Short mmCIF file of C-alpha atoms in Angstrom, two decimals:
data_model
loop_
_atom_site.label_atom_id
_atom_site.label_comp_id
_atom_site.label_asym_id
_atom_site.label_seq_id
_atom_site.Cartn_x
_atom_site.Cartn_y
_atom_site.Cartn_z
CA UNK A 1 73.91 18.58 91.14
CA UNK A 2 75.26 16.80 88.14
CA UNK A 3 76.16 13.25 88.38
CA UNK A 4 78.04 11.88 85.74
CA UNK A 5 77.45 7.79 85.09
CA UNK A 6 79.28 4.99 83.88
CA UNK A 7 76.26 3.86 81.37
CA UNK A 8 76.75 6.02 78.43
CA UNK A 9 74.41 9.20 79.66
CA UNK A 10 74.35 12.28 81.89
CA UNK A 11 71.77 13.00 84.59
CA UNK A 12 70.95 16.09 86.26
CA UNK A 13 68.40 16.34 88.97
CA UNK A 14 65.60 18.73 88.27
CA UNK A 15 65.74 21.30 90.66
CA UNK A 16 62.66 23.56 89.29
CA UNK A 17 64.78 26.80 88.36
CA UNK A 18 63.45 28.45 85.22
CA UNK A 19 67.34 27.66 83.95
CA UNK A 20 66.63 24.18 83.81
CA UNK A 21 63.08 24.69 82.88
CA UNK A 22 63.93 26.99 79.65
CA UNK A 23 67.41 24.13 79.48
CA UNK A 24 65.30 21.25 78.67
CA UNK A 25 62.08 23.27 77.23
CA UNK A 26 59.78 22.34 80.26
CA UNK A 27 56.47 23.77 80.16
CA UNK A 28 54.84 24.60 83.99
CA UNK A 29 51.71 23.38 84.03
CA UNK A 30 50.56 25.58 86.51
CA UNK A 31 48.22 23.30 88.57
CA UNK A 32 51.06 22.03 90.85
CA UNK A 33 53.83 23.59 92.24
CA UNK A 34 57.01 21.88 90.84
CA UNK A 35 55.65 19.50 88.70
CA UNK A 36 56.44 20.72 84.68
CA UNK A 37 55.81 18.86 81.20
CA UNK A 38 58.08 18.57 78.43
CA UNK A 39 56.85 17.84 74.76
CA UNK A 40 60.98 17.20 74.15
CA UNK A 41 61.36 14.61 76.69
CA UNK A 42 60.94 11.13 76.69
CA UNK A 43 58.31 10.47 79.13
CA UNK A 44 56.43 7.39 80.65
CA UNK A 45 53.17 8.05 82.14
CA UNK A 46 51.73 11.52 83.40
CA UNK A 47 54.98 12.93 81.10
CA UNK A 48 55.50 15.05 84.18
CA UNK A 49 58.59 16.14 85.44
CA UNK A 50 58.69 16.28 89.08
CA UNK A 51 61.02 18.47 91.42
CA UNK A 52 63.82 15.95 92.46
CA UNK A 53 63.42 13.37 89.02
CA UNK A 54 66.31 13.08 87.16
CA UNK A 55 66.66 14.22 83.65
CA UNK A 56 68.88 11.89 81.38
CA UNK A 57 70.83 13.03 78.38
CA UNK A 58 71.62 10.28 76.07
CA UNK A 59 74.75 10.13 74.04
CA UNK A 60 72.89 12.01 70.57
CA UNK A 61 71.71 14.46 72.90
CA UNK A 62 68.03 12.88 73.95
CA UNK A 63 66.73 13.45 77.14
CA UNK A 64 64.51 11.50 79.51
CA UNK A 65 63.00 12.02 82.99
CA UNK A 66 64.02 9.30 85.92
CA UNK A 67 61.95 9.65 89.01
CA UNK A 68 63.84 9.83 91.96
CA UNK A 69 63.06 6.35 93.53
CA UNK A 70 63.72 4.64 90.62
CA UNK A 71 67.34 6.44 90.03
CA UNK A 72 68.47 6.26 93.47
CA UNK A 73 67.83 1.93 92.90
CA UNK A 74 68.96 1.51 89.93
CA UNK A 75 72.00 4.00 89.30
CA UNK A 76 75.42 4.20 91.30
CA UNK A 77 77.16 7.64 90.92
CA UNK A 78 80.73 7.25 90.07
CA UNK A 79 83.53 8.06 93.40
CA UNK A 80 85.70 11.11 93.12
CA UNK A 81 88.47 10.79 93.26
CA UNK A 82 92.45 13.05 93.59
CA UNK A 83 94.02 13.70 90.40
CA UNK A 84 97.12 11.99 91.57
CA UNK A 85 95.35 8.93 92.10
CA UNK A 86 93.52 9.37 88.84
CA UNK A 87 97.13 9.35 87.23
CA UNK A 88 98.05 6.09 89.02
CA UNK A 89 94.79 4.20 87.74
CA UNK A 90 95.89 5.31 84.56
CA UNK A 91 99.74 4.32 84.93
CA UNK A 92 98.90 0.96 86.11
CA UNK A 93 96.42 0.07 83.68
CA UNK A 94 98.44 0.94 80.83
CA UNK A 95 101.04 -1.08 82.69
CA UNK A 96 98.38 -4.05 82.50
CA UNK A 97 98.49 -4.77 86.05
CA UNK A 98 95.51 -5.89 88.05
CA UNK A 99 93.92 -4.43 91.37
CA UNK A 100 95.94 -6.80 93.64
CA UNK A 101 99.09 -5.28 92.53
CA UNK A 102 97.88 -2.07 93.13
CA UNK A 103 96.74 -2.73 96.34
CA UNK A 104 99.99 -4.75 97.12
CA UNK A 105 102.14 -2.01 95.97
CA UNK A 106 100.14 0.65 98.51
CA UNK A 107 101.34 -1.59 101.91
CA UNK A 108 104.74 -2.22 100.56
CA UNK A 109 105.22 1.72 99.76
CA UNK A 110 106.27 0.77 96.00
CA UNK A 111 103.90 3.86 94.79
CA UNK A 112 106.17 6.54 93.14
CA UNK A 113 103.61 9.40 93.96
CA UNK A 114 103.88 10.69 97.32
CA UNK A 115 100.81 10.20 98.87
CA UNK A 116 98.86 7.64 97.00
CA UNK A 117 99.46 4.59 98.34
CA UNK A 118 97.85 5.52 101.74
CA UNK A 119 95.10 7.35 100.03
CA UNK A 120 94.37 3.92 98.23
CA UNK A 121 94.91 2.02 101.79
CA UNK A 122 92.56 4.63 103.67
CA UNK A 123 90.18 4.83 100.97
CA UNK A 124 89.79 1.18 99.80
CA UNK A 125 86.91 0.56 98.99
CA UNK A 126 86.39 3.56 96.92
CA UNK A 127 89.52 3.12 95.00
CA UNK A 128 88.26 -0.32 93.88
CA UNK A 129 84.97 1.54 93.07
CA UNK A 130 86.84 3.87 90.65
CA UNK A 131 89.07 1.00 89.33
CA UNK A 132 86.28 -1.27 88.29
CA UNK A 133 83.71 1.28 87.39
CA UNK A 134 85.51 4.34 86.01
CA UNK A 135 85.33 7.52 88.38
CA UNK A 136 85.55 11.13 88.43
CA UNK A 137 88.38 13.48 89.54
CA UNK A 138 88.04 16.33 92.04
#
């Protein structure tokens, strides 16, 4: 699973396939299933690379292992979201407007998209999500 961030990197959880393996040049160790070392990655401690860490890819291409734990408390993946409610995020904001009109527009049925408005009313809290934090369309 990929899961793409609103902090300027990528992360893909390791899943111990030899495409990922040969992907980020991970070298098995051999002494313990699913754990694999990386001379290319940017590693704290053991420099192991665990099945389940995360691997971060920076925006010039580094990479860096995230254990699991630690990802899960720090990092937020972004909500998916329709395409036609990606468009209206985008309409609106180039209109200037702020999330209370958007929201007001939903219950009074002033969204020109059929549709949106009571995908925005049933999914509220994820449609602030993706309006404050950026998302990702489905």
């Amino acid at each position: 699973m990929k899961v793409y961030l609103k902090q300027l990197f990528q992360a893909e959880q390791f899943d111990g396939s030899n495409e990922m393996i040969d992907k980020y040049e991970l070298i098995d160790a051999g002494t313990m299933l699913g754990t694999h070392y990386s001379p290319e990655l940017y590693l704290t401690g053991s420099g192991k690379v665990d099945v389940g860490d995360w691997i971060a890819t920076g925006v010039n291409g580094e990479h860096w292992a995230i254990a699991d734990d630690v990802f899960k408390k720090t990092y937020a993946e972004l909500p998916v979201i329709p395409k036609n409610v990606a468009c209206s995020i985008k309409q609106y904001k180039e209109w200037n407007c702020d999330l209370g009109i958007v929201f007001d527009d939903a219950c009074s049925g002033n969204i020109w998209k059929a549709g949106v408005g009571e995908w925005i009313l049933e999914h509220s809290d994820v449609f602030a999500r993706a309006w404050l934090d950026g998302y990702v369309v489905e």
